[in-house]
Amino acid sequence: MSDSSSLDLGLVIYSAVKPIFKIYFIIAIGFYLAKRNILSVSTCRDISDTVVTAIMPCLIFNNIVSNLKSSDIKNIGIIIFTSALLFTFGGLLAYGIHIITKSPKRWLGGLISVGIFPNISDLPIAYLQTFAKGGVIFTTAQGEKGVAYVCIFLMAMVMCQFSFGLFRLIEYDFRDELKVDEEHKVCSDSESSTRNQPEHEKVNNSSPVGVGADKSRTTQNGSNSDSDSIISQAVASDRLDIEEEEEDQHNQFLKTRAEQAHKSRSGSSSVHSEGSAVRRRTSNASELSVPYTITSVLSRTSDLRRQRSQNVQDVINEYSEFDALRSNEVQRTRTATSEIAVEPSVKAESKVKNYLKQLYKNVTTPSSLSLIISIAIAMAPPLKALFVNSNFYMPNAPDELPPLSFIIDFTSYVGAASVPLGLILLGTTLARLQVKKMPPGFWKTALLITIARLIIIPIFGVGVTTGFYKGGWYGSDILVRFVSVLEFGLPNATSLVYFTAFYTDPLSEEHLQMDCLAICLICQYAILWITLPFLTTFTLKVSMGL
């Protein structure tokens, strides 16, 4: 803090409200671009993949290596323990709300996810970066170190969500759809096997001993030769039909090419918008793979931007893997039933092996690798001295900077785009939320989960951090305490929308899980501009006594 004297209340209130303007302005930009279809669903998915794969790892590496040191290992442990309390208390609170309000059972896992997972990265980073500008309450260096602490909170949430498999809470809500499809698949398989059984028995029982067997073989051979001749004639006629169809298609193709060439030479061209465009990449790929199909390539600007604004149905069409999950679930259940009866130990080993493979994949993602590598470098003074100036002696490069300072410069330059892009994507997600039907009495669930997320959990966070401070956990470091309180006062992560869309059937007429989630997100982000500045002001003036 720049001044050791007591802070003026008006200064604290203004400093707490000021970052909200920047955050909501960036969200509004994303909202506008989504409504204009400038940022389509597929484009947002590409940007999101780019952020997670390349930009976010650079932000993590730059802030952790530059701002953390070996003496901060205690604070890292405190942050991980605090995040565990945050997730546990939020999940238990959400389950209690489910019992009290009798919310839909088909959204139990989603409700618990709403209680567990906050928007733990983009929002607090944007808030801290603006809050520390000017050095009035926190210095710029403290703000950058606070971003490093936020990255540790992000690591804890990623571990819980993926390594511990809590993302399957959302899959639990779709168990009925998978079960119905599984029973239908098993019934159809049994019916087909029943129909094939009499034919199989007839073949096996048509070979008596003696003269009767020779007669039956002769009769079968005669009937087989007649059927072969009929089949060969049918194949020949089908081949002629196919050749004629190919010739017609080829002539039509040449005619179309000639007309297009004539239009291009005359300089007149017209673009007609299609009635309904298929936006999923898989659908587009399958459409192009159909033989003898002639499609005109329309301009993205003239086609997509002239249509209605994309909504949550387009998000579901883009992200849904319901068919693949349904097929895998049926196959997994059937093979599990057969293998458990024969070799139960092999099945148990395969579960452990699959879990270890999944854990290995999660650890080797770019963000996870960046976290592990950056923490290892920050905790080792000789390695850290290669990147930034420190107390450990390391000969500088000819430009009087650390030998690997260009890596920090690169990651700082690229990582700076992570938070603005994340907030823009947040705005696009909020713009596409749509509530088709509210379940009866669900307003009570939405109201209580919003109060729990933005009022009760922050109160719990203030109490926990105050207890840690009085217990001597934080020492003289007020920054880690402030960042911890900030993490308790955040709304839900909009990534839950994409997890829900991943398991949603795009052909279903109702999307209860998505409707419930959309209502909760809209309520939380509608009042965040009040609750977060209030929490910040209360923490600085009352809890921390600044």
XYZ file of C-alpha atoms in Angstrom:
546
model
C 0.000 0.000 0.000
C 1.326 3.391 -0.939
C 0.302 5.180 2.269
C 0.419 3.768 5.747
C -2.284 6.155 7.043
C -5.987 5.303 7.078
C -7.623 5.368 3.685
C -10.457 7.760 2.959
C -13.828 6.022 2.540
C -14.637 7.917 -0.657
C -11.306 6.849 -2.147
C -11.963 3.201 -1.310
C -15.497 3.295 -2.751
C -14.337 4.949 -5.977
C -11.403 2.546 -6.348
C -13.761 -0.401 -5.788
C -16.322 0.794 -8.364
C -13.868 1.953 -11.052
C -12.836 -1.556 -12.264
C -16.507 -2.471 -12.695
C -16.878 0.101 -15.472
C -14.000 -1.388 -17.451
C -15.264 -4.943 -16.966
C -18.835 -4.160 -18.011
C -17.729 -2.050 -20.998
C -15.668 -4.964 -22.346
C -18.539 -7.371 -21.690
C -20.854 -4.972 -23.555
C -18.526 -5.044 -26.565
C -18.750 -8.838 -26.661
C -22.535 -8.616 -26.225
C -22.815 -6.247 -29.209
C -20.516 -8.298 -31.447
C -22.529 -11.426 -30.681
C -25.862 -9.766 -31.430
C -24.493 -8.580 -34.783
C -23.133 -12.070 -35.518
C -19.689 -10.544 -35.982
C -18.456 -13.051 -33.415
C -20.309 -16.212 -34.370
C -20.457 -19.289 -32.168
C -17.781 -21.088 -34.174
C -15.547 -18.006 -34.123
C -15.917 -17.713 -30.354
C -14.999 -21.360 -30.021
C -11.840 -20.798 -32.050
C -10.918 -17.760 -29.944
C -11.582 -19.681 -26.735
C -9.371 -22.547 -27.882
C -6.661 -20.044 -28.776
C -6.849 -18.408 -25.352
C -6.707 -21.716 -23.478
C -3.993 -23.232 -25.678
C -1.603 -20.316 -26.219
C -2.529 -17.010 -24.588
C -3.483 -18.061 -21.055
C -0.310 -20.172 -20.580
C 1.751 -17.102 -21.456
C -0.120 -15.009 -18.873
C 0.402 -17.681 -16.213
C 4.106 -18.111 -16.951
C 4.846 -14.392 -17.017
C 3.091 -13.501 -13.760
C 4.223 -16.485 -11.692
C 7.877 -16.395 -12.738
C 8.087 -12.602 -12.453
C 6.296 -12.134 -9.125
C 6.529 -15.267 -6.987
C 9.608 -16.477 -5.128
C 10.580 -19.395 -2.948
C 9.328 -17.687 0.227
C 5.786 -17.636 -1.256
C 5.429 -21.409 -1.060
C 3.463 -20.952 2.185
C 0.987 -18.623 0.461
C 0.520 -21.153 -2.354
C -0.475 -23.789 0.200
C -2.872 -21.358 1.892
C -4.484 -20.519 -1.460
C -5.027 -24.191 -2.317
C -6.584 -24.843 1.102
C -8.751 -21.716 0.792
C -9.969 -22.781 -2.649
C -10.891 -26.205 -1.240
C -13.012 -24.478 1.429
C -14.573 -22.239 -1.231
C -15.582 -25.142 -3.467
C -16.779 -27.354 -0.608
C -18.890 -24.682 1.084
C -20.413 -23.592 -2.226
C -21.322 -27.149 -3.186
C -22.915 -27.901 0.195
C -24.838 -24.630 0.090
C -26.165 -25.422 -3.394
C -27.270 -28.891 -2.289
C -29.078 -27.356 0.687
C -30.887 -24.974 -1.672
C -31.928 -27.972 -3.774
C -33.498 -29.589 -0.719
C -35.195 -26.401 0.479
C -36.642 -25.214 -2.840
C -37.197 -28.681 -4.355
C -35.481 -27.642 -7.568
C -35.725 -29.973 -10.603
C -33.938 -33.270 -10.000
C -32.728 -33.163 -13.585
C -30.625 -30.129 -12.657
C -29.124 -31.288 -9.371
C -25.595 -31.685 -10.750
C -25.810 -28.352 -12.539
C -26.985 -26.591 -9.371
C -24.099 -28.037 -7.366
C -21.706 -26.925 -10.134
C -23.157 -23.419 -9.879
C -22.342 -23.484 -6.172
C -18.815 -24.824 -6.678
C -17.259 -23.095 -9.675
C -16.915 -19.283 -9.792
C -15.458 -17.157 -12.596
C -12.094 -17.503 -10.941
C -9.683 -16.079 -13.528
C -10.761 -13.333 -15.958
C -12.916 -11.238 -13.621
C -10.522 -11.043 -10.634
C -7.519 -10.428 -12.898
C -9.276 -7.545 -14.654
C -10.425 -6.177 -11.313
C -6.969 -6.355 -9.722
C -5.157 -4.841 -12.697
C -7.388 -1.759 -12.611
C -7.570 -1.626 -8.820
C -3.768 -1.449 -8.498
C -3.241 1.211 -11.166
C -1.920 4.489 -9.782
C -0.529 2.908 -6.612
C -3.224 4.452 -4.405
C -4.234 1.357 -2.429
C -2.026 -1.340 -3.928
C 1.059 -0.738 -6.031
C 1.387 -1.989 -9.595
C 3.851 -4.651 -8.436
C 1.343 -5.847 -5.851
C -1.337 -5.980 -8.525
C 0.856 -8.194 -10.705
C 1.607 -10.452 -7.764
C -2.125 -10.637 -7.082
C -2.615 -11.904 -10.637
C -0.097 -14.656 -9.844
C -2.170 -15.610 -6.797
C -5.282 -15.730 -8.991
C -3.456 -18.169 -11.280
C -2.959 -20.479 -8.277
C -6.703 -20.338 -7.583
C -7.269 -21.211 -11.242
C -4.948 -24.203 -10.911
C -6.959 -25.449 -7.924
C -10.250 -25.165 -9.832
C -8.841 -26.955 -12.876
C -7.667 -29.792 -10.633
C -11.101 -30.154 -9.040
C -13.018 -29.828 -12.286
C -10.977 -32.151 -14.475
C -8.473 -34.186 -12.455
C -11.066 -35.060 -9.793
C -13.839 -35.404 -12.393
C -16.319 -32.875 -10.969
C -17.320 -31.899 -14.506
C -19.329 -35.133 -14.488
C -21.810 -33.464 -12.151
C -23.343 -31.954 -15.270
C -23.319 -35.325 -17.022
C -25.316 -36.696 -14.073
C -28.255 -34.460 -15.055
C -28.517 -36.211 -18.440
C -28.541 -39.752 -17.064
C -32.217 -40.282 -17.945
C -31.686 -39.430 -21.618
C -28.728 -41.794 -21.840
C -30.639 -44.520 -19.991
C -33.634 -44.302 -22.324
C -31.422 -44.496 -25.388
C -29.497 -47.385 -23.873
C -32.671 -49.408 -23.207
C -33.883 -48.676 -26.718
C -30.568 -49.866 -28.132
C -30.576 -53.072 -26.094
C -34.198 -53.832 -27.098
C -33.473 -53.289 -30.761
C -30.411 -55.539 -30.549
C -32.429 -58.280 -28.854
C -35.200 -58.031 -31.454
C -32.727 -58.279 -34.309
C -31.053 -61.298 -32.729
C -34.478 -62.942 -32.227
C -35.350 -62.421 -35.884
C -32.050 -63.931 -36.984
C -32.342 -66.953 -34.695
C -34.917 -69.031 -36.718
C -32.929 -68.642 -39.931
C -29.800 -69.835 -38.175
C -31.604 -72.857 -36.753
C -33.136 -73.610 -40.143
C -29.707 -73.753 -41.753
C -28.307 -75.975 -39.021
C -31.283 -78.354 -39.081
C -31.439 -78.752 -42.883
C -28.694 -81.401 -43.130
C -30.153 -84.887 -42.330
C -28.134 -88.070 -42.724
C -28.197 -90.238 -45.861
C -30.017 -89.722 -49.137
C -32.157 -86.904 -47.719
C -29.018 -84.885 -47.080
C -27.873 -85.159 -50.721
C -31.307 -84.152 -51.947
C -31.389 -81.163 -49.672
C -27.917 -80.101 -50.838
C -28.989 -80.459 -54.491
C -32.107 -78.407 -53.860
C -30.117 -75.747 -52.070
C -27.508 -75.574 -54.836
C -30.221 -75.174 -57.464
C -31.941 -72.411 -55.569
C -28.583 -70.718 -54.926
C -27.720 -70.745 -58.649
C -31.103 -69.213 -59.526
C -30.709 -66.530 -56.879
C -27.158 -65.813 -58.071
C -28.342 -65.221 -61.618
C -31.117 -62.907 -60.411
C -28.670 -60.974 -58.245
C -26.163 -60.623 -61.102
C -28.887 -59.228 -63.375
C -29.980 -56.769 -60.682
C -26.379 -55.652 -60.115
C -25.863 -55.134 -63.859
C -29.020 -53.035 -64.160
C -28.051 -51.009 -61.090
C -24.596 -50.429 -62.593
C -26.142 -49.077 -65.791
C -28.399 -46.802 -63.781
C -25.436 -45.511 -61.777
C -23.408 -44.836 -64.930
C -26.316 -42.933 -66.476
C -26.757 -40.936 -63.270
C -23.042 -40.144 -63.177
C -23.159 -38.929 -66.755
C -26.168 -36.732 -66.011
C -24.465 -35.299 -62.939
C -21.293 -34.621 -64.913
C -23.226 -32.833 -67.663
C -25.088 -30.779 -65.098
C -21.804 -29.890 -63.422
C -20.279 -28.742 -66.718
C -23.384 -26.718 -67.486
C -23.238 -25.014 -64.091
C -19.545 -24.220 -64.489
C -20.193 -22.725 -67.909
C -22.970 -20.505 -66.545
C -20.749 -19.328 -63.682
C -17.924 -18.529 -66.084
C -20.309 -16.575 -68.330
C -21.589 -14.585 -65.345
C -18.067 -13.784 -64.177
C -17.075 -12.566 -67.651
C -20.133 -10.351 -67.958
C -19.435 -8.906 -64.503
C -22.902 -9.564 -63.079
C -23.225 -11.633 -59.961
C -25.938 -12.046 -57.389
C -25.857 -13.582 -53.966
C -28.915 -15.294 -52.549
C -29.159 -16.067 -48.876
C -30.134 -19.572 -47.897
C -33.267 -20.154 -45.874
C -31.639 -22.055 -43.037
C -27.893 -22.493 -42.650
C -26.354 -25.444 -40.901
C -23.802 -23.982 -38.539
C -22.182 -26.990 -37.016
C -18.819 -27.857 -38.442
C -19.586 -31.529 -38.440
C -22.771 -30.954 -40.367
C -20.960 -28.826 -42.892
C -18.298 -31.483 -43.308
C -20.858 -34.214 -43.803
C -22.742 -32.067 -46.308
C -19.614 -31.571 -48.368
C -18.830 -35.275 -48.272
C -22.114 -36.237 -49.999
C -21.306 -37.253 -53.605
C -22.675 -35.377 -56.617
C -23.639 -32.348 -54.490
C -23.039 -28.907 -56.005
C -23.083 -26.130 -53.392
C -22.316 -22.493 -53.892
C -19.914 -20.964 -51.386
C -21.525 -17.872 -49.909
C -19.700 -15.034 -48.262
C -19.695 -15.220 -44.485
C -20.435 -11.517 -44.260
C -23.406 -11.583 -46.625
C -24.848 -14.806 -45.201
C -24.338 -14.978 -41.442
C -24.542 -11.292 -40.554
C -27.842 -10.858 -42.389
C -29.489 -13.597 -40.379
C -30.972 -13.430 -36.907
C -28.653 -13.248 -33.931
C -27.382 -16.637 -32.862
C -28.763 -17.917 -29.576
C -28.207 -20.729 -27.153
C -29.542 -23.296 -29.640
C -26.622 -22.469 -31.924
C -24.264 -22.948 -28.974
C -25.776 -26.377 -28.367
C -25.466 -27.272 -32.061
C -21.803 -26.271 -32.007
C -20.710 -27.973 -28.786
C -23.090 -30.907 -28.351
C -21.582 -34.387 -28.430
C -24.756 -36.075 -27.254
C -24.845 -38.715 -30.009
C -21.236 -39.725 -29.450
C -21.696 -39.843 -25.680
C -24.855 -41.907 -26.083
C -23.086 -44.453 -28.296
C -20.109 -44.667 -25.965
C -22.366 -45.036 -22.951
C -24.269 -47.930 -24.536
C -21.088 -49.641 -25.613
C -19.428 -49.095 -22.230
C -22.417 -50.434 -20.297
C -22.781 -53.540 -22.447
C -19.093 -54.421 -22.389
C -18.945 -53.782 -18.652
C -21.781 -56.233 -18.075
C -20.074 -58.961 -20.045
C -16.598 -58.373 -18.687
C -17.613 -58.167 -15.046
C -19.052 -61.678 -15.300
C -15.918 -63.073 -16.920
C -12.896 -61.090 -15.754
C -13.717 -58.548 -13.043
C -10.060 -57.818 -12.260
C -9.345 -56.783 -15.850
C -12.208 -54.299 -15.718
C -10.919 -52.817 -12.462
C -7.458 -52.418 -13.949
C -8.899 -50.747 -17.032
C -10.742 -48.196 -14.863
C -7.560 -47.283 -13.046
C -5.650 -47.147 -16.300
C -8.287 -44.941 -17.919
C -8.241 -42.583 -14.930
C -4.456 -42.325 -15.058
C -4.579 -41.645 -18.788
C -7.156 -38.915 -18.246
C -5.081 -37.439 -15.434
C -2.016 -37.475 -17.655
C -3.929 -35.659 -20.398
C -5.089 -33.004 -17.950
C -1.577 -32.472 -16.582
C -0.070 -32.179 -20.051
C -2.454 -29.467 -21.281
C -0.708 -26.152 -22.064
C -2.193 -24.302 -19.069
C -1.307 -27.083 -16.617
C 2.211 -27.412 -17.982
C 2.656 -23.660 -17.801
C 1.584 -23.667 -14.150
C 3.875 -26.547 -13.191
C 6.904 -25.215 -15.056
C 6.449 -21.615 -13.884
C 6.067 -22.629 -10.215
C 9.162 -24.835 -10.474
C 11.162 -21.927 -11.929
C 9.825 -19.420 -9.388
C 10.710 -21.702 -6.459
C 14.302 -22.260 -7.695
C 16.387 -19.038 -7.383
C 19.044 -20.075 -9.954
C 16.376 -20.792 -12.556
C 14.429 -17.637 -11.791
C 17.576 -15.534 -12.177
C 17.730 -16.646 -15.815
C 14.460 -14.847 -16.545
C 14.187 -11.865 -14.171
C 16.457 -9.862 -11.886
C 16.743 -11.384 -8.410
C 19.045 -11.610 -5.424
C 20.741 -14.670 -6.871
C 23.814 -13.763 -8.909
C 23.558 -14.551 -12.603
C 25.697 -12.968 -15.325
C 23.569 -10.718 -17.505
C 23.313 -10.733 -21.269
C 25.108 -8.004 -23.293
C 22.064 -5.730 -22.896
C 22.428 -5.923 -19.060
C 19.253 -8.015 -18.763
C 18.892 -11.639 -17.631
C 19.861 -14.168 -20.326
C 16.305 -15.409 -20.905
C 14.508 -12.108 -20.387
C 13.226 -12.273 -23.977
C 10.968 -15.175 -22.934
C 9.392 -13.002 -20.244
C 8.998 -10.224 -22.794
C 7.297 -12.630 -25.222
C 4.926 -14.141 -22.639
C 4.073 -10.691 -21.266
C 3.215 -9.393 -24.721
C 1.056 -12.383 -25.688
C -0.514 -12.943 -22.280
C -1.822 -9.374 -22.103
C -4.557 -10.352 -24.583
C -5.935 -13.114 -22.373
C -8.176 -11.095 -20.057
C -9.730 -8.754 -22.678
C -10.530 -11.689 -24.933
C -11.928 -13.636 -21.989
C -14.261 -10.787 -21.037
C -15.378 -10.348 -24.654
C -16.203 -14.049 -24.811
C -18.080 -13.637 -21.533
C -20.193 -10.949 -23.199
C -20.899 -13.147 -26.224
C -22.019 -15.982 -23.950
C -24.372 -13.738 -21.993
C -25.789 -12.370 -25.265
C -26.796 -15.860 -26.413
C -28.441 -16.977 -23.183
C -32.087 -17.693 -23.702
C -34.801 -18.933 -21.356
C -37.451 -20.856 -23.266
C -39.365 -22.145 -20.270
C -38.944 -21.629 -16.544
C -39.795 -24.649 -14.405
C -42.623 -24.006 -11.906
C -41.292 -22.395 -8.728
C -37.733 -22.201 -10.039
C -37.580 -18.470 -9.262
C -37.011 -19.434 -5.619
C -34.002 -21.552 -6.569
C -32.568 -18.809 -8.785
C -33.059 -16.195 -6.068
C -31.475 -18.280 -3.310
C -28.498 -19.431 -5.386
C -27.829 -15.830 -6.406
C -27.970 -14.708 -2.775
C -25.746 -17.621 -1.778
C -23.226 -16.996 -4.554
C -22.859 -13.227 -4.121
C -23.792 -12.612 -0.463
C -23.541 -15.688 1.780
C -20.331 -17.124 0.305
C -18.547 -13.716 0.469
C -19.544 -13.401 4.149
C -18.115 -16.875 4.728
C -14.947 -15.841 2.896
C -14.478 -12.733 5.026
C -14.862 -14.841 8.169
C -12.415 -17.515 6.969
C -9.724 -15.024 5.920
C -10.131 -13.078 9.172
C -9.634 -16.294 11.113
C -6.527 -17.140 9.091
C -5.155 -13.659 9.713
C -5.698 -13.864 13.469
C -4.084 -17.296 13.413
C -0.954 -15.790 11.877
C -1.275 -17.550 8.528
C -0.892 -14.449 6.360
C 1.738 -12.702 8.431
C 2.234 -9.179 7.075
C 1.048 -10.037 3.546
C -2.316 -8.306 3.120
C -2.435 -9.008 -0.618
C -3.082 -12.753 -0.411
C -5.843 -12.038 2.088
C -7.482 -9.490 -0.206
C -7.266 -11.775 -3.247
C -8.774 -14.666 -1.260
C -11.759 -12.545 -0.212
C -12.184 -11.397 -3.821
C -12.412 -14.987 -5.033
C -15.297 -15.650 -2.631
C -17.383 -12.837 -4.147
C -17.434 -13.847 -7.822
C -20.356 -15.078 -9.949
C -20.360 -18.349 -11.833
C -18.053 -19.195 -14.676
C -19.805 -19.109 -18.050
C -17.831 -22.194 -19.027
C -20.695 -24.114 -17.388
C -22.764 -23.135 -20.429
C -20.418 -25.045 -22.719
C -20.246 -28.049 -20.408
C -24.049 -28.166 -20.380
C -24.220 -27.771 -24.160
C -21.723 -30.617 -24.495
C -24.198 -33.077 -22.941
C -27.413 -31.581 -24.375
C -29.391 -33.275 -27.133
C -29.691 -30.653 -29.914
C -32.823 -32.340 -31.298
C -34.714 -32.179 -28.019
C -37.626 -29.758 -27.838
C -36.787 -28.646 -24.291
C -33.460 -27.844 -22.645
C -34.322 -27.698 -18.958
C -30.720 -27.748 -17.770
C -29.691 -24.890 -20.054
C -32.750 -22.836 -19.118
C -32.031 -23.191 -15.397
C -28.375 -22.274 -15.840
C -29.230 -19.256 -17.996
C -31.620 -17.878 -15.367
C -28.980 -18.165 -12.633
C -26.240 -16.545 -14.724
C -28.452 -13.638 -15.779
C -29.432 -12.965 -12.165
C -25.846 -13.066 -10.901
C -24.271 -10.823 -13.534
C -27.190 -8.376 -13.207
C -26.270 -7.506 -9.603
C -22.505 -8.124 -9.630
C -21.837 -4.401 -10.126
C -23.324 -3.811 -6.649
C -22.078 -6.769 -4.625
C -18.409 -6.831 -5.693
C -17.598 -3.151 -4.911
C -19.447 -3.492 -1.596
C -17.395 -6.583 -0.706
C -14.154 -4.795 -1.618
C -15.026 -1.694 0.408
C -16.107 -3.734 3.449
C -12.963 -5.871 3.323
C -10.551 -2.925 3.122
C -12.216 -0.618 5.633
C -13.813 -2.981 8.157
C -12.156 -6.385 7.950
C -8.603 -5.235 7.213
C -8.941 -1.831 8.901
C -7.064 0.151 6.222
